[in-house]
CSV table of C-alpha atoms in Angstrom, one decimal:
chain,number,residue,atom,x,y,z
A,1266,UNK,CA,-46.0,-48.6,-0.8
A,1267,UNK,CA,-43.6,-51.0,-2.4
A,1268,UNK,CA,-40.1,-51.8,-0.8
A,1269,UNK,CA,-38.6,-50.1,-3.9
A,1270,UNK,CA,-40.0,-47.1,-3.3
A,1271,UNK,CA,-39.3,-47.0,0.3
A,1272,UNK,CA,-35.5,-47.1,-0.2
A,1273,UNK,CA,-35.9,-44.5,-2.5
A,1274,UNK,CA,-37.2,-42.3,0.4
A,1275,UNK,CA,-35.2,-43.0,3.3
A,1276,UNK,CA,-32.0,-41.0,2.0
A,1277,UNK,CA,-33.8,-37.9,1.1
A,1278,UNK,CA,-36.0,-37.9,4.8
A,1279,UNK,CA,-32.6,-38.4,6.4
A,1280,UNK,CA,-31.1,-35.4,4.7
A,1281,UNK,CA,-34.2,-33.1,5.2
A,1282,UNK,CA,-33.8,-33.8,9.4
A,1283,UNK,CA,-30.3,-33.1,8.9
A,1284,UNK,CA,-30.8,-29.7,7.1
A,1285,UNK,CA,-33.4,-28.5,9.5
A,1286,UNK,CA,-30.9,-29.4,12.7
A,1287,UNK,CA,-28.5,-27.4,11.2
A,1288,UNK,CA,-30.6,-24.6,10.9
A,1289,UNK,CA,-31.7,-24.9,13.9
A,1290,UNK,CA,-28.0,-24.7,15.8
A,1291,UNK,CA,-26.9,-22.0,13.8
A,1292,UNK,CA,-30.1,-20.2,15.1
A,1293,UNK,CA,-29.4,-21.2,18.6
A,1294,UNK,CA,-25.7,-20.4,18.3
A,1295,UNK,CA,-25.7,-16.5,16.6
A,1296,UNK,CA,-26.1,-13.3,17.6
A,1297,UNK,CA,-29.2,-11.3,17.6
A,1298,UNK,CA,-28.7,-8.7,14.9
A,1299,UNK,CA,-31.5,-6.7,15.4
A,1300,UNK,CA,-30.7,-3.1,15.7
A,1301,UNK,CA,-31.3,-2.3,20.2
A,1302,UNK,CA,-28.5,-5.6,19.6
A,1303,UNK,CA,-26.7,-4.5,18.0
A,1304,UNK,CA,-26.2,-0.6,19.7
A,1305,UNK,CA,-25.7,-2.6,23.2
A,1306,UNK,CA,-22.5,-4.4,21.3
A,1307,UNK,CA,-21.1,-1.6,20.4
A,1308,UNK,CA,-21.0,0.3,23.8
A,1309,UNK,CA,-19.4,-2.9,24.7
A,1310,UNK,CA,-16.8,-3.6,22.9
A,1311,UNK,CA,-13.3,-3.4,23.4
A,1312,UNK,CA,-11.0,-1.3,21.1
A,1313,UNK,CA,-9.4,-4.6,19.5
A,1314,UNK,CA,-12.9,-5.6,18.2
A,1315,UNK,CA,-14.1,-4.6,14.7
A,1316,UNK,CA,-17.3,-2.6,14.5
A,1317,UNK,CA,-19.8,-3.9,12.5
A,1318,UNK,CA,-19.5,-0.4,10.1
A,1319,UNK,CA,-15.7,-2.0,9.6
A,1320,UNK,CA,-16.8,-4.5,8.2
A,1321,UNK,CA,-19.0,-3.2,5.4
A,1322,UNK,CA,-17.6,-2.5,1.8
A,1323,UNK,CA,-16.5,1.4,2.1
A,1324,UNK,CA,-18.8,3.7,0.2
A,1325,UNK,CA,-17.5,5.2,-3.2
A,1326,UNK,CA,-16.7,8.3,-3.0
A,1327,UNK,CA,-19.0,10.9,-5.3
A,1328,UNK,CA,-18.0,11.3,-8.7
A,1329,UNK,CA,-16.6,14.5,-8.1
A,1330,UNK,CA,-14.3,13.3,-5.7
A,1331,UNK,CA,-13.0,10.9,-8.2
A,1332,UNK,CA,-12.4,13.9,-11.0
A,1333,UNK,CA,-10.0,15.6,-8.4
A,1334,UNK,CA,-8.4,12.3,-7.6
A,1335,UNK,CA,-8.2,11.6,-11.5
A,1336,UNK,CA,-6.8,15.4,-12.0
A,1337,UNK,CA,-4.2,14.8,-9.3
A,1338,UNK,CA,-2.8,11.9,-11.2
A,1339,UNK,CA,-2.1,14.0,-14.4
A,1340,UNK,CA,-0.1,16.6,-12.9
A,1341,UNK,CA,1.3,19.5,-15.3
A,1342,UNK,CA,-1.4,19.1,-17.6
A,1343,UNK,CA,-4.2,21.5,-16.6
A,1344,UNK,CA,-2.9,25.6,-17.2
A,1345,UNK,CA,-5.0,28.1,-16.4
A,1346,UNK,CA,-4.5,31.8,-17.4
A,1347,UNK,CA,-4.8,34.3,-15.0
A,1348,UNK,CA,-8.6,34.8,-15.0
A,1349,UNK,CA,-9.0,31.0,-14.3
A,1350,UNK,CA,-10.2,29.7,-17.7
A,1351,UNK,CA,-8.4,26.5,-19.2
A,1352,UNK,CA,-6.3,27.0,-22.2
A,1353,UNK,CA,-7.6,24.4,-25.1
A,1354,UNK,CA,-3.7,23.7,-25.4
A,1355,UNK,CA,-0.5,24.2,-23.4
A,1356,UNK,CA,0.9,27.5,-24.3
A,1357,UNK,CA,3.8,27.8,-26.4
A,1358,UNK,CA,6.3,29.3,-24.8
A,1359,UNK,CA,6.3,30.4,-21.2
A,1360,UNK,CA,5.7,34.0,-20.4
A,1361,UNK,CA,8.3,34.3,-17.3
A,1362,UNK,CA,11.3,32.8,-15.9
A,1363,UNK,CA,10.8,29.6,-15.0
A,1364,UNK,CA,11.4,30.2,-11.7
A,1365,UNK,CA,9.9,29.4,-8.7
A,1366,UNK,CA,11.2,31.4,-5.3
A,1367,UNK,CA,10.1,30.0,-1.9
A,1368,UNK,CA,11.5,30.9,1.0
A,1369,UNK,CA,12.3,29.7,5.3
A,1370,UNK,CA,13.2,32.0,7.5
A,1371,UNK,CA,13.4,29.8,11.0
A,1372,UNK,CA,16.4,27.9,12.1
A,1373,UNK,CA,15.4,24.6,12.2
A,1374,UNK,CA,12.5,22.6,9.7
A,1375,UNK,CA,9.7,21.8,12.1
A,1376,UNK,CA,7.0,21.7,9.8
A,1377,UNK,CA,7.0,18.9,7.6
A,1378,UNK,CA,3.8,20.1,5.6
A,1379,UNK,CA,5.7,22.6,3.9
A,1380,UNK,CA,7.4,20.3,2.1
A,1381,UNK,CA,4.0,19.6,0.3
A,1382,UNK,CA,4.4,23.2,-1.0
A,1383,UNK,CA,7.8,22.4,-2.7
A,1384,UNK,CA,7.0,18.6,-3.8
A,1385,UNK,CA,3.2,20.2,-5.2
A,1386,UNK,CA,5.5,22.9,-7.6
A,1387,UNK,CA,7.9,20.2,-8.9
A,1388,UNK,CA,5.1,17.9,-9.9
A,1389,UNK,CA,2.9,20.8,-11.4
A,1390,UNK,CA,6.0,23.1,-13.1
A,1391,UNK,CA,8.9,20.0,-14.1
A,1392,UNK,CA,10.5,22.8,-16.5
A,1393,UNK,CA,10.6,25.3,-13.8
A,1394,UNK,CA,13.6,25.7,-11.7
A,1395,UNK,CA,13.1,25.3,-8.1
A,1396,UNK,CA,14.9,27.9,-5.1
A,1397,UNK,CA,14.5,27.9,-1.7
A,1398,UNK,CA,16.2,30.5,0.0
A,1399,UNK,CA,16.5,29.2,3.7
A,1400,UNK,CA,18.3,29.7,7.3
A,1401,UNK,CA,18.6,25.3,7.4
A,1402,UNK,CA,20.3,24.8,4.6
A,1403,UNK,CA,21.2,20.9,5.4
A,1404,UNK,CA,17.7,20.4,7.2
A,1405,UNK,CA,16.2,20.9,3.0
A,1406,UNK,CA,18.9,19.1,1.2
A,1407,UNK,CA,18.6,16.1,3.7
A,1408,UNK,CA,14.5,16.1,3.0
A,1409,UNK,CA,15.0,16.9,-0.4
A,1410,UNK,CA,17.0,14.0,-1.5
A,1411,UNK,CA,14.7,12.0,0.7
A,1412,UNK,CA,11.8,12.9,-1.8
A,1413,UNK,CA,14.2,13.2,-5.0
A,1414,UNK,CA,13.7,16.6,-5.1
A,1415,UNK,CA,17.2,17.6,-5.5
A,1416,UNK,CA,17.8,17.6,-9.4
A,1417,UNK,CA,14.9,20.2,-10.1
A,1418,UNK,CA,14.8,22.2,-6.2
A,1419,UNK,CA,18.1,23.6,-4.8
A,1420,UNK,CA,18.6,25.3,-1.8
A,1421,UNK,CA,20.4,28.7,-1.0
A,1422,UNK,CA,21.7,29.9,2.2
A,1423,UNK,CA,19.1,33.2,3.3
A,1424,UNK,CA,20.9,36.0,2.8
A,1425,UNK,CA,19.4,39.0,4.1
A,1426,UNK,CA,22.2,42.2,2.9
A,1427,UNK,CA,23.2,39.8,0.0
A,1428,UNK,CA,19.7,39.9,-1.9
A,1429,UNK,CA,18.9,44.0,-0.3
A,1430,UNK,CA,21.8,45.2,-2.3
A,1431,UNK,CA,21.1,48.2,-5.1
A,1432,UNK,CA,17.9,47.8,-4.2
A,1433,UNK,CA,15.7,50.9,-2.1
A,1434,UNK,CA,15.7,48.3,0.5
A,1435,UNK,CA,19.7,48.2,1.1
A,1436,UNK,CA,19.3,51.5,3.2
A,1437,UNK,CA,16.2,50.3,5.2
A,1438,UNK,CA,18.3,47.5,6.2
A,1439,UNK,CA,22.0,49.3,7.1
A,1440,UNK,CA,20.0,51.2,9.3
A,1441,UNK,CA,18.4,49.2,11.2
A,1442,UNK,CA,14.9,50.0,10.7
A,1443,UNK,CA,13.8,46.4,10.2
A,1444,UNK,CA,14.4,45.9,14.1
A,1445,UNK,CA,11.7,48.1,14.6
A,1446,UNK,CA,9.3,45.3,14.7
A,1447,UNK,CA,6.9,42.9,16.7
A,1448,UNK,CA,7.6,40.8,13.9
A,1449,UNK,CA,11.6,41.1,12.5
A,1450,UNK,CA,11.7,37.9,10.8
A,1451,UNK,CA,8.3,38.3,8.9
A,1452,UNK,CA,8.7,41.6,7.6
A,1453,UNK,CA,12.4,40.9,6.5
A,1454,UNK,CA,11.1,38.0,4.6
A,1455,UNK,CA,8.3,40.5,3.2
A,1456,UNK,CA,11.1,42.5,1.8
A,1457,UNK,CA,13.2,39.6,0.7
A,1458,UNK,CA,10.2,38.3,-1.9
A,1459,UNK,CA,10.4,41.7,-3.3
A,1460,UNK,CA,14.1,41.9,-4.2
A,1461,UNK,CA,13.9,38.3,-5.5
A,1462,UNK,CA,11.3,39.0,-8.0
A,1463,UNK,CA,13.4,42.1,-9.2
A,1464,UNK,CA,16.6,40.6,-9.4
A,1465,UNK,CA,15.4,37.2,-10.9
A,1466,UNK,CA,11.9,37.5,-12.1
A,1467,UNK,CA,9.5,34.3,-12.1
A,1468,UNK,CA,6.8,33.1,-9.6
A,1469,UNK,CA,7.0,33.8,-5.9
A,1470,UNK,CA,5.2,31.1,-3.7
A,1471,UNK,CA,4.2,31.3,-0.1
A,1472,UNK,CA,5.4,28.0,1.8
A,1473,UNK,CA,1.7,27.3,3.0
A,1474,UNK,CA,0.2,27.1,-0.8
A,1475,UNK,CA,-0.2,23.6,-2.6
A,1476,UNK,CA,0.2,23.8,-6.1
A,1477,UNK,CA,-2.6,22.2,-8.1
A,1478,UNK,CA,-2.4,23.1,-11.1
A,1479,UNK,CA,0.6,24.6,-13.7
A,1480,UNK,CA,1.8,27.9,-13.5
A,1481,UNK,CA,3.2,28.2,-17.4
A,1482,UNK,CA,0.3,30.3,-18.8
A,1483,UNK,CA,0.3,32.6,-16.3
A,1484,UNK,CA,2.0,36.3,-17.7
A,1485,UNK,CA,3.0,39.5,-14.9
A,1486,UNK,CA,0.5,38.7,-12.5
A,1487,UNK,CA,-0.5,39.5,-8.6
A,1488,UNK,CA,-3.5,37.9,-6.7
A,1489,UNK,CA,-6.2,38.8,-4.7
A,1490,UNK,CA,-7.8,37.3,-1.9
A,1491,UNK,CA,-11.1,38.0,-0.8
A,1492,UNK,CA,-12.5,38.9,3.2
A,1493,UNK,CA,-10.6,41.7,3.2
A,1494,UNK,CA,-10.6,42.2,-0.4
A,1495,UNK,CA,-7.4,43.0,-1.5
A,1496,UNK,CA,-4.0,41.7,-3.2
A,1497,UNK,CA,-1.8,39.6,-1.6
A,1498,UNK,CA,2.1,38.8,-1.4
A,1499,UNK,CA,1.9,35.2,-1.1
A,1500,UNK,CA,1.9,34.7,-4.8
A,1501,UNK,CA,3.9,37.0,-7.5
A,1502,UNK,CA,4.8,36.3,-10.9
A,1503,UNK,CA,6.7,38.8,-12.8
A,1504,UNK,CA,9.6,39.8,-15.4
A,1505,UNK,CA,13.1,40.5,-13.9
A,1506,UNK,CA,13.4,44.2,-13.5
A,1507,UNK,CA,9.8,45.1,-13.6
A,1508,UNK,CA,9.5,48.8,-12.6
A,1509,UNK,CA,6.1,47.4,-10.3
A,1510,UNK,CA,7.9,45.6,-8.3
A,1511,UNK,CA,10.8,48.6,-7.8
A,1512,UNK,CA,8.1,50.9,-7.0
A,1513,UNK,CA,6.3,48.0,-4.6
A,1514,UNK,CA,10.1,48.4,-2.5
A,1515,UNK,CA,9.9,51.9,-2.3
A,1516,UNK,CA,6.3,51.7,-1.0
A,1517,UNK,CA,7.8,49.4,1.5
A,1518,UNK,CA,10.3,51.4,2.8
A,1519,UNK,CA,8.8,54.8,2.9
A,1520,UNK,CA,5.5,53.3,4.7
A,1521,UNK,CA,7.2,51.1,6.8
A,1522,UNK,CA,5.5,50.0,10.2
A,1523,UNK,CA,6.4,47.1,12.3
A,1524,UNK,CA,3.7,47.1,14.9
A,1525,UNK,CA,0.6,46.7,12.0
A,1526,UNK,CA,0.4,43.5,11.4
A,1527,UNK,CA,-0.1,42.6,7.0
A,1528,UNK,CA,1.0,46.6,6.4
A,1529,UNK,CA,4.4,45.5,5.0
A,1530,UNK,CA,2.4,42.7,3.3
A,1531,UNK,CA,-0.6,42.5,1.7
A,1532,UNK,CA,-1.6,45.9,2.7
A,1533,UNK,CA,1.9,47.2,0.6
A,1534,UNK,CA,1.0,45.6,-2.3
A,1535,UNK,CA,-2.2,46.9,-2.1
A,1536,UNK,CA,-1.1,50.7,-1.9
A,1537,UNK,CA,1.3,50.5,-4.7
A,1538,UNK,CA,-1.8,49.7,-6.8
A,1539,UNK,CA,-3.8,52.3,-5.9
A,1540,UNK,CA,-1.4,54.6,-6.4
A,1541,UNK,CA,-0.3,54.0,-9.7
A,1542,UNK,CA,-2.6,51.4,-11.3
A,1543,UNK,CA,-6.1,51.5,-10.4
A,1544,UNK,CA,-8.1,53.4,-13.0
A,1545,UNK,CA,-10.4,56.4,-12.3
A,1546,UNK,CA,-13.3,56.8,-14.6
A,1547,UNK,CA,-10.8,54.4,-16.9
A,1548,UNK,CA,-7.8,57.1,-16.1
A,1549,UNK,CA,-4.5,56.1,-14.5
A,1550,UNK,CA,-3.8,58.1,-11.5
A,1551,UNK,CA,-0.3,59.0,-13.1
A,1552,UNK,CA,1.0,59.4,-16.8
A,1553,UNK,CA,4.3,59.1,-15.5
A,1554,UNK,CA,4.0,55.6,-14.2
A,1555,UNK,CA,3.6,52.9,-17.5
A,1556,UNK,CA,4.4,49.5,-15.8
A,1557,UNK,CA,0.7,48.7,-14.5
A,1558,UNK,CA,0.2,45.8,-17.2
A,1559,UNK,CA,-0.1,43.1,-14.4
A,1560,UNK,CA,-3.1,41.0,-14.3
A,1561,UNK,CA,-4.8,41.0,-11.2
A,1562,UNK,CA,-6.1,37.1,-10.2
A,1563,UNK,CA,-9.5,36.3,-9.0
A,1564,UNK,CA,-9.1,34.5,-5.3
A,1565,UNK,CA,-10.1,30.9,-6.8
A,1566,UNK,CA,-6.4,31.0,-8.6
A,1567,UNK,CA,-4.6,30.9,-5.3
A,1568,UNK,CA,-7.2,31.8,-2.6
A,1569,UNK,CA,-10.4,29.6,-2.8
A,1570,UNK,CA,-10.4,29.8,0.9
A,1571,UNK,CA,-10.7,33.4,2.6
A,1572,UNK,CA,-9.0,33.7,6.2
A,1573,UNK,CA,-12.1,34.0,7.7
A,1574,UNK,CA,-13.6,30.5,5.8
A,1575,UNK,CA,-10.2,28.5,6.4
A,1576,UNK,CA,-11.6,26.1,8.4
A,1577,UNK,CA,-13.4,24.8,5.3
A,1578,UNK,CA,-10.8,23.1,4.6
A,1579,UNK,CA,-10.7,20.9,8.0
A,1580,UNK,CA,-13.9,19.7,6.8
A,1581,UNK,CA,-14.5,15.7,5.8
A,1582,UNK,CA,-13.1,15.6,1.7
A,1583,UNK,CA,-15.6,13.0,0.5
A,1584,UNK,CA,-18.4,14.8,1.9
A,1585,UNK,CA,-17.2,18.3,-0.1
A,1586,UNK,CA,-16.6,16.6,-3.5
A,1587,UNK,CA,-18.5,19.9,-5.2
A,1588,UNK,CA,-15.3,21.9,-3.1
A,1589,UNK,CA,-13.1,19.5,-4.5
A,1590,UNK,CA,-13.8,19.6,-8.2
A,1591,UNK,CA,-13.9,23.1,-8.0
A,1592,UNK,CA,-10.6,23.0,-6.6
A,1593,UNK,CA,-9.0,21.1,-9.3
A,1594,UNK,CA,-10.6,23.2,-12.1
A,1595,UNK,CA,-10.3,26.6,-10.7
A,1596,UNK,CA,-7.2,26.4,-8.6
A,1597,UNK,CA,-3.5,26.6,-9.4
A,1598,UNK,CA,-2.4,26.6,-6.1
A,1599,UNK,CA,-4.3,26.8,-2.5
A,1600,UNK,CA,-3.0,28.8,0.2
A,1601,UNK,CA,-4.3,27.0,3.5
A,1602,UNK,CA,-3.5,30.1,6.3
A,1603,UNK,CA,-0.7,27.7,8.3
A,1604,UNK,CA,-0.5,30.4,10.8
A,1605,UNK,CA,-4.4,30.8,11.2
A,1606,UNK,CA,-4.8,27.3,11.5
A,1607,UNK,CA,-2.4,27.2,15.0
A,1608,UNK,CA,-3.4,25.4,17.6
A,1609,UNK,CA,-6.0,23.4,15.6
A,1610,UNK,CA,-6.6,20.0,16.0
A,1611,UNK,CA,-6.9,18.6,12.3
A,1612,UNK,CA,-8.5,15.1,11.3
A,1613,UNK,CA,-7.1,13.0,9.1
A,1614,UNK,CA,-10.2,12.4,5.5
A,1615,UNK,CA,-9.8,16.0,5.5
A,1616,UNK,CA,-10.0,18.1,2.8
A,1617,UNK,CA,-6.5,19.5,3.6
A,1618,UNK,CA,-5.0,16.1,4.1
A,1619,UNK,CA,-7.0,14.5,0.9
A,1620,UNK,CA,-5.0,17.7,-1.1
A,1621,UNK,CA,-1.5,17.0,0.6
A,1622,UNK,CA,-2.3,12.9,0.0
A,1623,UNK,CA,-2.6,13.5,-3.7
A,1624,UNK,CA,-0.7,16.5,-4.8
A,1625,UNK,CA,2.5,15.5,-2.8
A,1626,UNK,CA,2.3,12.1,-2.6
A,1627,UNK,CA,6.6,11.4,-1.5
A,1628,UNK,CA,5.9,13.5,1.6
A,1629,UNK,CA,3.0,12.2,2.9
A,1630,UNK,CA,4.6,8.2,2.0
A,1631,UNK,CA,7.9,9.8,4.2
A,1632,UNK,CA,5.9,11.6,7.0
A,1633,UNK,CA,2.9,9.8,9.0
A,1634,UNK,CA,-0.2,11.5,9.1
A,1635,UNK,CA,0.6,12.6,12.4
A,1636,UNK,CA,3.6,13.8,11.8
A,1637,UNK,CA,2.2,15.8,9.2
A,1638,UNK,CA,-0.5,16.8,11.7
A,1639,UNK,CA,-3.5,14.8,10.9
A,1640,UNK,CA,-4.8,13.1,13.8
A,1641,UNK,CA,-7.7,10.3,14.3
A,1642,UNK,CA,-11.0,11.5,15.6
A,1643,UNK,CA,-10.3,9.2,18.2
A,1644,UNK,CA,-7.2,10.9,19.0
A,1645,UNK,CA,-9.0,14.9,19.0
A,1646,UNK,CA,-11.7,13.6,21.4
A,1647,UNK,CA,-8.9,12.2,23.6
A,1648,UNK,CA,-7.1,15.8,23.8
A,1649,UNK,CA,-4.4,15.0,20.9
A,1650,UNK,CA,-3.2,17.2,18.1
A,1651,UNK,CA,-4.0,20.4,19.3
A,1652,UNK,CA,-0.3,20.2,20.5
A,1653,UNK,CA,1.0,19.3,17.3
A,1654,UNK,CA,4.7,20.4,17.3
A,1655,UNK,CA,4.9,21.1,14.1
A,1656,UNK,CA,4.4,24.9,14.0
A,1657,UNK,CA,7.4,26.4,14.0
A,1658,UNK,CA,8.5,29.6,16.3
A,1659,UNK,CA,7.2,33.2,14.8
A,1660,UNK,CA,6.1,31.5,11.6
A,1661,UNK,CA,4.8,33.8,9.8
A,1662,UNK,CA,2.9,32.3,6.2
């Protein structure tokens, strides 16, 4: 071998040893990674140390997930009619007042996820005019402006007599029949949707449903709900002095009873159907009766979660993407049973939370996830959130 070619050699044997040593300290130096390892770290580890899972890309989330993130971006641009099939086009010209009624009945604003249910309705109806009737005046206008609300929502002091008067529920009042109740406050504010809608017409809205999806192509229309199967009040939309609503106040009054819970309710709205609407071998049960041209909503408009299957919505949202999608096709607004949800302890990658995330976007920025009720899993299996003190005293939506 020449001297020449030996020089040639000695720089590239010097930095094949060094590569090798190298390997061979970074080999010395890791972590095993196999799997037992790896399990034994874990159990280990302190809170402040990342988990291995931490540090992976995040999956994507399934492509139906994406189409109700995409929807939620577009708000106002989906309308349904009242059997839940898209219009090709927005309609023309809206059908009822543009008015939207919601309405507080407690003292003092504890729960801050009711907001959702007024920032959802702006988003979704920007023509509509927003009222919410309410004990706390300045607790809403203080929130409001805090989520520029305040140029499309305005707030009106609740006024029980004021709104009962010339209607068949001024006398139910004067006398005092409203105290007899377990549940005063509810069944006043069952009464007090009534004699809005008669007085002012529009769209009634329960402050525990999320609005999804416009209301402008919806006509005179009540809901039903499904497990029991009947109509509910959380949702109206009618013409100002429609005779169906008149009649739904005298069914009030003269079946009033404060110790049946949903009676004065759903159950109301119910009977006044019955009795003058609901076709017999395609007969009405009265001629004398002419105002039954309401269209009655299949529970995916407003109720694509029963009572008894509310907890579907605690569920993880990026593992219900099919529940998602539907939502944002078939959905104009959700009604999420606040008071049947009491005492529950709710994670946050929820499917309630991913709705309130990204249909009112301003509140959950203002509120913190806890504050809004949505707690860590680490925080339920510690024996938080069950005591969430956001539930407000005798709230009854």
């Amino acid at each position: 071998m020449t001297r020449s070619t030996i020089k040639l050699l000695v720089p590239l044997l010097i930095l094949f040893v060094s590569l090798n040593l190298l390997a061979l300290f970074l080999t010395l130096t890791s972590p095993v990674l196999d799997p037992s390892a790896t399990h034994s770290n874990n159990n280990n580890r302190t809170h402040n140390e990342p988990s291995l899972s931490s540090l992976r890309k995040p999956k994507r989330i399934g492509s139906k997930c994406r189409h109700f993130t995409k929807h939620a971006r577009n708000p106002g641009k989906r309308f349904l009619n009242a059997k839940g099939l898209k219009l090709k086009k927005p309609p023309n010209s809206p059908k009822l007042p543009q008015q939207i009624s919601f309405l507080h009945y407690n003292a003092i604003l504890k729960n801050p996820r009711y907001l959702c249910s007024v920032e959802s309705a702006a988003r979704q109806n920007p023509n509509h005019q927003i009222t919410v009737y309410a004990k706390n005046v300045s607790d809403f206008e203080t929130v409001l402006t805090k989520l520029f609300l305040r140029d499309q929502v305005s707030v009106l002091e609740l006024n029980w007599r004021a709104m009962f008067n010339e209607t068949p529920l001024a006398e139910w009042y004067d006398n005092g029949t409203y105290l007899e109740s377990k549940w005063v406050d509810q069944n006043l504010g069952n009464a007090f949707r009534l004699a809005v809608m008669w007085k002012l017409g529009g769209f009634y809205l329960d402050m525990d449903i999320i609005s999804l999806n416009p209301l402008g192509a919806l006509g005179t229309t009540l809901a039903k709900q499904t497990g029991p199967n009947i109509l509910n009040n959380a949702f109206f939309g009618f013409q100002k002095g429609d005779l169906f609503v008149w009649e739904m106040m005298r069914e009030f009054v003269d079946g009033f009873n404060g110790t049946v819970w949903g009676r004065n309710g759903p159950r109301m709205v119910d009977r006044t159907y019955n009795k003058l609407c609901k076709k017999t071998n395609g007969h009405l049960p009265t001629t004398e009766f002419s105002s039954c041209d309401a269209d009655i909503a299949p529970s995916t408009l407003f109720f694509p979660f029963s009572y008894g299957s509310r907890k579907k919505s605690l569920r993880p949202w990026k593992s219900s993407c099919d529940v998602m999608k539907r939502l944002a096709d078939k959905s104009i607004g959700v009604h999420w049973w606040n008071k049947g949800l009491k005492g529950e302890s709710i994670a946050t990658e929820t499917v309630l939370e991913a709705i309130m995330i990204h249909h009112c976007p301003m509140t959950h920025r203002q509120y913190s996830a806890q504050e809004l009720g949505f707690f860590s899993q680490q925080d339920i299996d510690s024996g938080k959130g069950g005591d969430w003190d956001g539930f407000e005293v005798a709230d009854g939506f």
